[in-house]
């Protein structure tokens, strides 16, 4: 059991020695003010909305793309 405790203590970092090695000023991060930033509501960086076409519009486009039928005159025999 003592060997397991010794292995555990050697594998974890020693937090009590941290105050001796480093000064307190190095441990505390420097506080800075938060800089406000305006939201970008209408910019090109944001994703543009995609307008979905209705079924009527899609059907009209498909019908316009189809070539019109040209009938030949019928031969009389």
PDB file of N, CA and C in Angstrom:
ATOM      1  N   UNK A   1       0.828  -1.192   0.000  1.00  0.00           N
ATOM      2  CA  UNK A   1       0.000   0.000   0.000  1.00  0.00           C
ATOM      3  C   UNK A   1       0.869   1.250   0.000  1.00  0.00           C
ATOM      4  N   UNK A   2       1.981   1.201   0.718  1.00  0.00           N
ATOM      5  CA  UNK A   2       2.877   2.359   0.778  1.00  0.00           C
ATOM      6  C   UNK A   2       3.513   2.615  -0.585  1.00  0.00           C
ATOM      7  N   UNK A   3       3.815   1.547  -1.309  1.00  0.00           N
ATOM      8  CA  UNK A   3       4.402   1.708  -2.642  1.00  0.00           C
ATOM      9  C   UNK A   3       3.410   2.361  -3.599  1.00  0.00           C
ATOM     10  N   UNK A   4       2.154   1.994  -3.495  1.00  0.00           N
ATOM     11  CA  UNK A   4       1.124   2.586  -4.352  1.00  0.00           C
ATOM     12  C   UNK A   4       0.958   4.073  -4.051  1.00  0.00           C
ATOM     13  N   UNK A   5       0.994   4.436  -2.767  1.00  0.00           N
ATOM     14  CA  UNK A   5       0.885   5.850  -2.384  1.00  0.00           C
ATOM     15  C   UNK A   5       2.074   6.636  -2.923  1.00  0.00           C
ATOM     16  N   UNK A   6       3.267   6.042  -2.837  1.00  0.00           N
ATOM     17  CA  UNK A   6       4.475   6.707  -3.311  1.00  0.00           C
ATOM     18  C   UNK A   6       4.407   6.906  -4.829  1.00  0.00           C
ATOM     19  N   UNK A   7       3.948   5.887  -5.571  1.00  0.00           N
ATOM     20  CA  UNK A   7       3.806   6.008  -7.027  1.00  0.00           C
ATOM     21  C   UNK A   7       2.773   7.069  -7.398  1.00  0.00           C
ATOM     22  N   UNK A   8       1.666   7.111  -6.648  1.00  0.00           N
ATOM     23  CA  UNK A   8       0.632   8.102  -6.926  1.00  0.00           C
ATOM     24  C   UNK A   8       1.159   9.511  -6.701  1.00  0.00           C
ATOM     25  N   UNK A   9       1.872   9.725  -5.606  1.00  0.00           N
ATOM     26  CA  UNK A   9       2.396  11.051  -5.298  1.00  0.00           C
ATOM     27  C   UNK A   9       3.474  11.469  -6.292  1.00  0.00           C
ATOM     28  N   UNK A  10       4.243  10.532  -6.790  1.00  0.00           N
ATOM     29  CA  UNK A  10       5.284  10.889  -7.748  1.00  0.00           C
ATOM     30  C   UNK A  10       4.697  11.167  -9.136  1.00  0.00           C
ATOM     31  N   UNK A  11       3.554  10.572  -9.453  1.00  0.00           N
ATOM     32  CA  UNK A  11       2.959  10.789 -10.774  1.00  0.00           C
ATOM     33  C   UNK A  11       2.130  12.063 -10.842  1.00  0.00           C
ATOM     34  N   UNK A  12       1.684  12.588  -9.707  1.00  0.00           N
ATOM     35  CA  UNK A  12       0.903  13.824  -9.714  1.00  0.00           C
ATOM     36  C   UNK A  12       1.817  14.994  -9.424  1.00  0.00           C
ATOM     37  N   UNK A  13       1.451  16.163  -9.923  1.00  0.00           N
ATOM     38  CA  UNK A  13       2.290  17.338  -9.682  1.00  0.00           C
ATOM     39  C   UNK A  13       2.057  17.858  -8.270  1.00  0.00           C
ATOM     40  N   UNK A  14       3.054  18.461  -7.728  1.00  0.00           N
ATOM     41  CA  UNK A  14       2.996  18.948  -6.356  1.00  0.00           C
ATOM     42  C   UNK A  14       2.541  20.401  -6.374  1.00  0.00           C
ATOM     43  N   UNK A  15       1.332  20.659  -5.906  1.00  0.00           N
ATOM     44  CA  UNK A  15       0.784  22.008  -5.924  1.00  0.00           C
ATOM     45  C   UNK A  15       1.326  22.862  -4.784  1.00  0.00           C
ATOM     46  N   UNK A  16       1.770  22.246  -3.711  1.00  0.00           N
ATOM     47  CA  UNK A  16       2.265  23.028  -2.580  1.00  0.00           C
ATOM     48  C   UNK A  16       3.613  23.664  -2.893  1.00  0.00           C
ATOM     49  N   UNK A  17       4.411  23.088  -3.762  1.00  0.00           N
ATOM     50  CA  UNK A  17       5.716  23.632  -4.124  1.00  0.00           C
ATOM     51  C   UNK A  17       5.603  24.757  -5.146  1.00  0.00           C
ATOM     52  N   UNK A  18       4.452  24.959  -5.711  1.00  0.00           N
ATOM     53  CA  UNK A  18       4.273  25.962  -6.759  1.00  0.00           C
ATOM     54  C   UNK A  18       4.510  27.375  -6.223  1.00  0.00           C
ATOM     55  N   UNK A  19       4.137  27.646  -4.972  1.00  0.00           N
ATOM     56  CA  UNK A  19       4.312  28.976  -4.397  1.00  0.00           C
ATOM     57  C   UNK A  19       5.785  29.291  -4.174  1.00  0.00           C
ATOM     58  N   UNK A  20       6.583  28.295  -3.920  1.00  0.00           N
ATOM     59  CA  UNK A  20       8.002  28.506  -3.669  1.00  0.00           C
ATOM     60  C   UNK A  20       8.730  28.810  -4.978  1.00  0.00           C
ATOM     61  N   UNK A  21       8.405  28.087  -6.037  1.00  0.00           N
ATOM     62  CA  UNK A  21       9.108  28.240  -7.303  1.00  0.00           C
ATOM     63  C   UNK A  21       8.761  29.550  -8.008  1.00  0.00           C
ATOM     64  N   UNK A  22       7.507  29.930  -8.064  1.00  0.00           N
ATOM     65  CA  UNK A  22       7.089  31.118  -8.798  1.00  0.00           C
ATOM     66  C   UNK A  22       6.543  32.175  -7.867  1.00  0.00           C
ATOM     67  N   UNK A  23       6.664  33.419  -8.276  1.00  0.00           N
ATOM     68  CA  UNK A  23       6.128  34.500  -7.453  1.00  0.00           C
ATOM     69  C   UNK A  23       4.624  34.607  -7.692  1.00  0.00           C
ATOM     70  N   UNK A  24       3.945  35.296  -6.805  1.00  0.00           N
ATOM     71  CA  UNK A  24       2.501  35.419  -6.912  1.00  0.00           C
ATOM     72  C   UNK A  24       2.097  36.266  -8.109  1.00  0.00           C
ATOM     73  N   UNK A  25       2.942  37.221  -8.521  1.00  0.00           N
ATOM     74  CA  UNK A  25       2.594  38.073  -9.658  1.00  0.00           C
ATOM     75  C   UNK A  25       2.591  37.286 -10.965  1.00  0.00           C
ATOM     76  N   UNK A  26       3.407  36.246 -11.055  1.00  0.00           N
ATOM     77  CA  UNK A  26       3.432  35.443 -12.271  1.00  0.00           C
ATOM     78  C   UNK A  26       2.230  34.515 -12.348  1.00  0.00           C
ATOM     79  N   UNK A  27       1.677  34.141 -11.230  1.00  0.00           N
ATOM     80  CA  UNK A  27       0.561  33.208 -11.214  1.00  0.00           C
ATOM     81  C   UNK A  27      -0.742  33.880 -11.632  1.00  0.00           C
ATOM     82  N   UNK A  28      -0.937  35.162 -11.290  1.00  0.00           N
ATOM     83  CA  UNK A  28      -2.183  35.846 -11.598  1.00  0.00           C
ATOM     84  C   UNK A  28      -2.131  36.382 -13.027  1.00  0.00           C
ATOM     85  N   UNK A  29      -3.122  36.084 -13.837  1.00  0.00           N
ATOM     86  CA  UNK A  29      -3.129  36.651 -15.189  1.00  0.00           C
ATOM     87  C   UNK A  29      -3.488  38.132 -15.138  1.00  0.00           C
ATOM     88  N   UNK A  30      -2.967  38.883 -16.083  1.00  0.00           N
ATOM     89  CA  UNK A  30      -3.244  40.310 -16.135  1.00  0.00           C
ATOM     90  C   UNK A  30      -4.685  40.505 -16.597  1.00  0.00           C
ATOM     91  N   UNK A  31      -5.440  41.282 -15.846  1.00  0.00           N
ATOM     92  CA  UNK A  31      -6.838  41.504 -16.169  1.00  0.00           C
ATOM     93  C   UNK A  31      -6.954  42.584 -17.237  1.00  0.00           C
ATOM     94  N   UNK A  32      -7.797  42.359 -18.215  1.00  0.00           N
ATOM     95  CA  UNK A  32      -8.022  43.336 -19.275  1.00  0.00           C
ATOM     96  C   UNK A  32      -9.511  43.592 -19.405  1.00  0.00           C
ATOM     97  N   UNK A  33      -9.840  44.751 -19.939  1.00  0.00           N
ATOM     98  CA  UNK A  33     -11.238  45.090 -20.143  1.00  0.00           C
ATOM     99  C   UNK A  33     -11.774  44.375 -21.375  1.00  0.00           C
ATOM    100  N   UNK A  34     -13.045  44.068 -21.324  1.00  0.00           N
ATOM    101  CA  UNK A  34     -13.692  43.450 -22.469  1.00  0.00           C
ATOM    102  C   UNK A  34     -13.985  44.519 -23.502  1.00  0.00           C
ATOM    103  N   UNK A  35     -13.592  44.265 -24.744  1.00  0.00           N
ATOM    104  CA  UNK A  35     -13.856  45.221 -25.816  1.00  0.00           C
ATOM    105  C   UNK A  35     -15.168  44.844 -26.484  1.00  0.00           C
ATOM    106  N   UNK A  36     -16.079  45.789 -26.511  1.00  0.00           N
ATOM    107  CA  UNK A  36     -17.379  45.534 -27.107  1.00  0.00           C
ATOM    108  C   UNK A  36     -17.267  45.518 -28.621  1.00  0.00           C
ATOM    109  N   UNK A  37     -18.063  44.687 -29.240  1.00  0.00           N
ATOM    110  CA  UNK A  37     -18.048  44.560 -30.693  1.00  0.00           C
ATOM    111  C   UNK A  37     -19.488  44.545 -31.181  1.00  0.00           C
ATOM    112  N   UNK A  38     -19.764  45.375 -32.178  1.00  0.00           N
ATOM    113  CA  UNK A  38     -21.111  45.430 -32.732  1.00  0.00           C
ATOM    114  C   UNK A  38     -21.397  44.154 -33.522  1.00  0.00           C
ATOM    115  N   UNK A  39     -22.607  43.637 -33.442  1.00  0.00           N
ATOM    116  CA  UNK A  39     -22.934  42.451 -34.238  1.00  0.00           C
ATOM    117  C   UNK A  39     -23.048  42.812 -35.717  1.00  0.00           C
ATOM    118  N   UNK A  40     -22.637  41.905 -36.577  1.00  0.00           N
ATOM    119  CA  UNK A  40     -22.693  42.124 -38.019  1.00  0.00           C
ATOM    120  C   UNK A  40     -23.923  41.409 -38.561  1.00  0.00           C
ATOM    121  N   UNK A  41     -25.012  42.158 -38.630  1.00  0.00           N
ATOM    122  CA  UNK A  41     -26.258  41.541 -39.055  1.00  0.00           C
ATOM    123  C   UNK A  41     -26.345  41.386 -40.569  1.00  0.00           C
ATOM    124  N   UNK A  42     -25.938  42.408 -41.313  1.00  0.00           N
ATOM    125  CA  UNK A  42     -26.081  42.373 -42.765  1.00  0.00           C
ATOM    126  C   UNK A  42     -24.715  42.485 -43.423  1.00  0.00           C
ATOM    127  N   UNK A  43     -23.982  41.411 -43.437  1.00  0.00           N
ATOM    128  CA  UNK A  43     -22.678  41.412 -44.082  1.00  0.00           C
ATOM    129  C   UNK A  43     -22.555  40.189 -44.971  1.00  0.00           C
ATOM    130  N   UNK A  44     -21.535  40.201 -45.811  1.00  0.00           N
ATOM    131  CA  UNK A  44     -21.294  39.067 -46.684  1.00  0.00           C
ATOM    132  C   UNK A  44     -20.649  37.914 -45.928  1.00  0.00           C
ATOM    133  N   UNK A  45     -20.144  38.174 -44.723  1.00  0.00           N
ATOM    134  CA  UNK A  45     -19.516  37.112 -43.946  1.00  0.00           C
ATOM    135  C   UNK A  45     -20.557  36.126 -43.428  1.00  0.00           C
ATOM    136  N   UNK A  46     -21.748  36.619 -43.215  1.00  0.00           N
ATOM    137  CA  UNK A  46     -22.806  35.732 -42.735  1.00  0.00           C
ATOM    138  C   UNK A  46     -23.392  34.955 -43.903  1.00  0.00           C
ATOM    139  N   UNK A  47     -23.970  33.859 -43.621  1.00  0.00           N
ATOM    140  CA  UNK A  47     -24.555  33.016 -44.666  1.00  0.00           C
ATOM    141  C   UNK A  47     -25.808  33.702 -45.204  1.00  0.00           C
ATOM    142  N   UNK A  48     -25.887  33.796 -46.507  1.00  0.00           N
ATOM    143  CA  UNK A  48     -27.056  34.397 -47.139  1.00  0.00           C
ATOM    144  C   UNK A  48     -28.181  33.364 -47.195  1.00  0.00           C
ATOM    145  N   UNK A  49     -29.397  33.837 -47.022  1.00  0.00           N
ATOM    146  CA  UNK A  49     -30.541  32.943 -47.072  1.00  0.00           C
ATOM    147  C   UNK A  49     -30.771  32.485 -48.507  1.00  0.00           C
ATOM    148  N   UNK A  50     -31.088  31.240 -48.666  1.00  0.00           N
ATOM    149  CA  UNK A  50     -31.356  30.678 -49.979  1.00  0.00           C
ATOM    150  C   UNK A  50     -32.865  30.653 -50.165  1.00  0.00           C
ATOM    151  N   UNK A  51     -33.324  31.275 -51.251  1.00  0.00           N
ATOM    152  CA  UNK A  51     -34.753  31.304 -51.520  1.00  0.00           C
ATOM    153  C   UNK A  51     -35.130  30.036 -52.268  1.00  0.00           C
ATOM    154  N   UNK A  52     -36.034  29.271 -51.696  1.00  0.00           N
ATOM    155  CA  UNK A  52     -36.474  28.021 -52.302  1.00  0.00           C
ATOM    156  C   UNK A  52     -37.620  28.338 -53.255  1.00  0.00           C
ATOM    157  N   UNK A  53     -37.529  27.813 -54.471  1.00  0.00           N
ATOM    158  CA  UNK A  53     -38.567  28.061 -55.467  1.00  0.00           C
ATOM    159  C   UNK A  53     -39.764  27.156 -55.203  1.00  0.00           C
ATOM    160  N   UNK A  54     -40.933  27.702 -55.482  1.00  0.00           N
ATOM    161  CA  UNK A  54     -42.144  26.904 -55.296  1.00  0.00           C
ATOM    162  C   UNK A  54     -42.262  25.891 -56.429  1.00  0.00           C
ATOM    163  N   UNK A  55     -43.162  24.950 -56.261  1.00  0.00           N
ATOM    164  CA  UNK A  55     -43.336  23.915 -57.283  1.00  0.00           C
ATOM    165  C   UNK A  55     -43.842  24.516 -58.585  1.00  0.00           C
ATOM    166  N   UNK A  56     -44.657  25.564 -58.493  1.00  0.00           N
ATOM    167  CA  UNK A  56     -45.153  26.211 -59.718  1.00  0.00           C
ATOM    168  C   UNK A  56     -44.005  26.848 -60.493  1.00  0.00           C
ATOM    169  N   UNK A  57     -43.115  27.530 -59.794  1.00  0.00           N
ATOM    170  CA  UNK A  57     -41.972  28.154 -60.463  1.00  0.00           C
ATOM    171  C   UNK A  57     -41.060  27.106 -61.085  1.00  0.00           C
ATOM    172  N   UNK A  58     -40.810  26.016 -60.355  1.00  0.00           N
ATOM    173  CA  UNK A  58     -39.970  24.946 -60.894  1.00  0.00           C
ATOM    174  C   UNK A  58     -40.604  24.318 -62.132  1.00  0.00           C
ATOM    175  N   UNK A  59     -41.910  24.114 -62.082  1.00  0.00           N
ATOM    176  CA  UNK A  59     -42.607  23.517 -63.220  1.00  0.00           C
ATOM    177  C   UNK A  59     -42.547  24.434 -64.438  1.00  0.00           C
ATOM    178  N   UNK A  60     -42.698  25.744 -64.223  1.00  0.00           N
ATOM    179  CA  UNK A  60     -42.613  26.697 -65.335  1.00  0.00           C
ATOM    180  C   UNK A  60     -41.221  26.678 -65.969  1.00  0.00           C
ATOM    181  N   UNK A  61     -40.182  26.595 -65.150  1.00  0.00           N
ATOM    182  CA  UNK A  61     -38.816  26.554 -65.681  1.00  0.00           C
ATOM    183  C   UNK A  61     -38.580  25.277 -66.489  1.00  0.00           C
ATOM    184  N   UNK A  62     -39.061  24.157 -65.987  1.00  0.00           N
ATOM    185  CA  UNK A  62     -38.879  22.885 -66.689  1.00  0.00           C
ATOM    186  C   UNK A  62     -39.629  22.905 -68.017  1.00  0.00           C
ATOM    187  N   UNK A  63     -40.836  23.447 -68.013  1.00  0.00           N
ATOM    188  CA  UNK A  63     -41.622  23.520 -69.251  1.00  0.00           C
ATOM    189  C   UNK A  63     -40.968  24.455 -70.262  1.00  0.00           C
ATOM    190  N   UNK A  64     -40.319  25.512 -69.806  1.00  0.00           N
ATOM    191  CA  UNK A  64     -39.645  26.439 -70.717  1.00  0.00           C
ATOM    192  C   UNK A  64     -38.401  25.793 -71.324  1.00  0.00           C
ATOM    193  N   UNK A  65     -37.760  24.891 -70.608  1.00  0.00           N
ATOM    194  CA  UNK A  65     -36.548  24.235 -71.103  1.00  0.00           C
ATOM    195  C   UNK A  65     -36.853  23.143 -72.128  1.00  0.00           C
ATOM    196  N   UNK A  66     -38.026  22.560 -72.065  1.00  0.00           N
ATOM    197  CA  UNK A  66     -38.385  21.473 -72.978  1.00  0.00           C
ATOM    198  C   UNK A  66     -38.551  22.055 -74.384  1.00  0.00           C
ATOM    199  N   UNK A  67     -37.888  21.449 -75.389  1.00  0.00           N
ATOM    200  CA  UNK A  67     -38.062  21.964 -76.759  1.00  0.00           C
ATOM    201  C   UNK A  67     -39.491  21.722 -77.248  1.00  0.00           C
ATOM    202  N   UNK A  68     -39.996  22.711 -77.974  1.00  0.00           N
ATOM    203  CA  UNK A  68     -41.376  22.607 -78.455  1.00  0.00           C
ATOM    204  C   UNK A  68     -41.446  21.609 -79.613  1.00  0.00           C
ATOM    205  N   UNK A  69     -42.538  20.896 -79.689  1.00  0.00           N
ATOM    206  CA  UNK A  69     -42.744  19.874 -80.705  1.00  0.00           C
ATOM    207  C   UNK A  69     -43.106  20.536 -82.033  1.00  0.00           C
ATOM    208  N   UNK A  70     -42.382  20.177 -83.075  1.00  0.00           N
ATOM    209  CA  UNK A  70     -42.673  20.683 -84.414  1.00  0.00           C
ATOM    210  C   UNK A  70     -43.246  19.526 -85.232  1.00  0.00           C
ATOM    211  N   UNK A  71     -44.509  19.575 -85.513  1.00  0.00           N
ATOM    212  CA  UNK A  71     -45.173  18.496 -86.251  1.00  0.00           C
ATOM    213  C   UNK A  71     -44.999  18.710 -87.751  1.00  0.00           C
ATOM    214  N   UNK A  72     -44.730  17.632 -88.453  1.00  0.00           N
ATOM    215  CA  UNK A  72     -44.617  17.682 -89.911  1.00  0.00           C
ATOM    216  C   UNK A  72     -46.003  17.467 -90.519  1.00  0.00           C
ATOM    217  N   UNK A  73     -46.192  18.009 -91.676  1.00  0.00           N
ATOM    218  CA  UNK A  73     -47.485  17.751 -92.323  1.00  0.00           C
ATOM    219  C   UNK A  73     -47.621  16.277 -92.713  1.00  0.00           C
ATOM    220  N   UNK A  74     -48.800  15.759 -92.633  1.00  0.00           N
ATOM    221  CA  UNK A  74     -49.056  14.342 -92.894  1.00  0.00           C
ATOM    222  C   UNK A  74     -49.129  14.089 -94.403  1.00  0.00           C
ATOM    223  N   UNK A  75     -48.502  13.015 -94.814  1.00  0.00           N
ATOM    224  CA  UNK A  75     -48.510  12.670 -96.240  1.00  0.00           C
ATOM    225  C   UNK A  75     -49.786  11.902 -96.576  1.00  0.00           C
ATOM    226  N   UNK A  76     -50.430  12.308 -97.677  1.00  0.00           N
ATOM    227  CA  UNK A  76     -51.647  11.604 -98.110  1.00  0.00           C
ATOM    228  C   UNK A  76     -51.254  10.565 -99.140  1.00  0.00           C
ATOM    229  N   UNK A  77     -51.657   9.329 -99.008  1.00  0.00           N
ATOM    230  CA  UNK A  77     -51.296   8.259 -99.932  1.00  0.00           C
ATOM    231  C   UNK A  77     -52.395   7.921-100.842  1.00  0.00           C
TER     232      UNK A  77
END
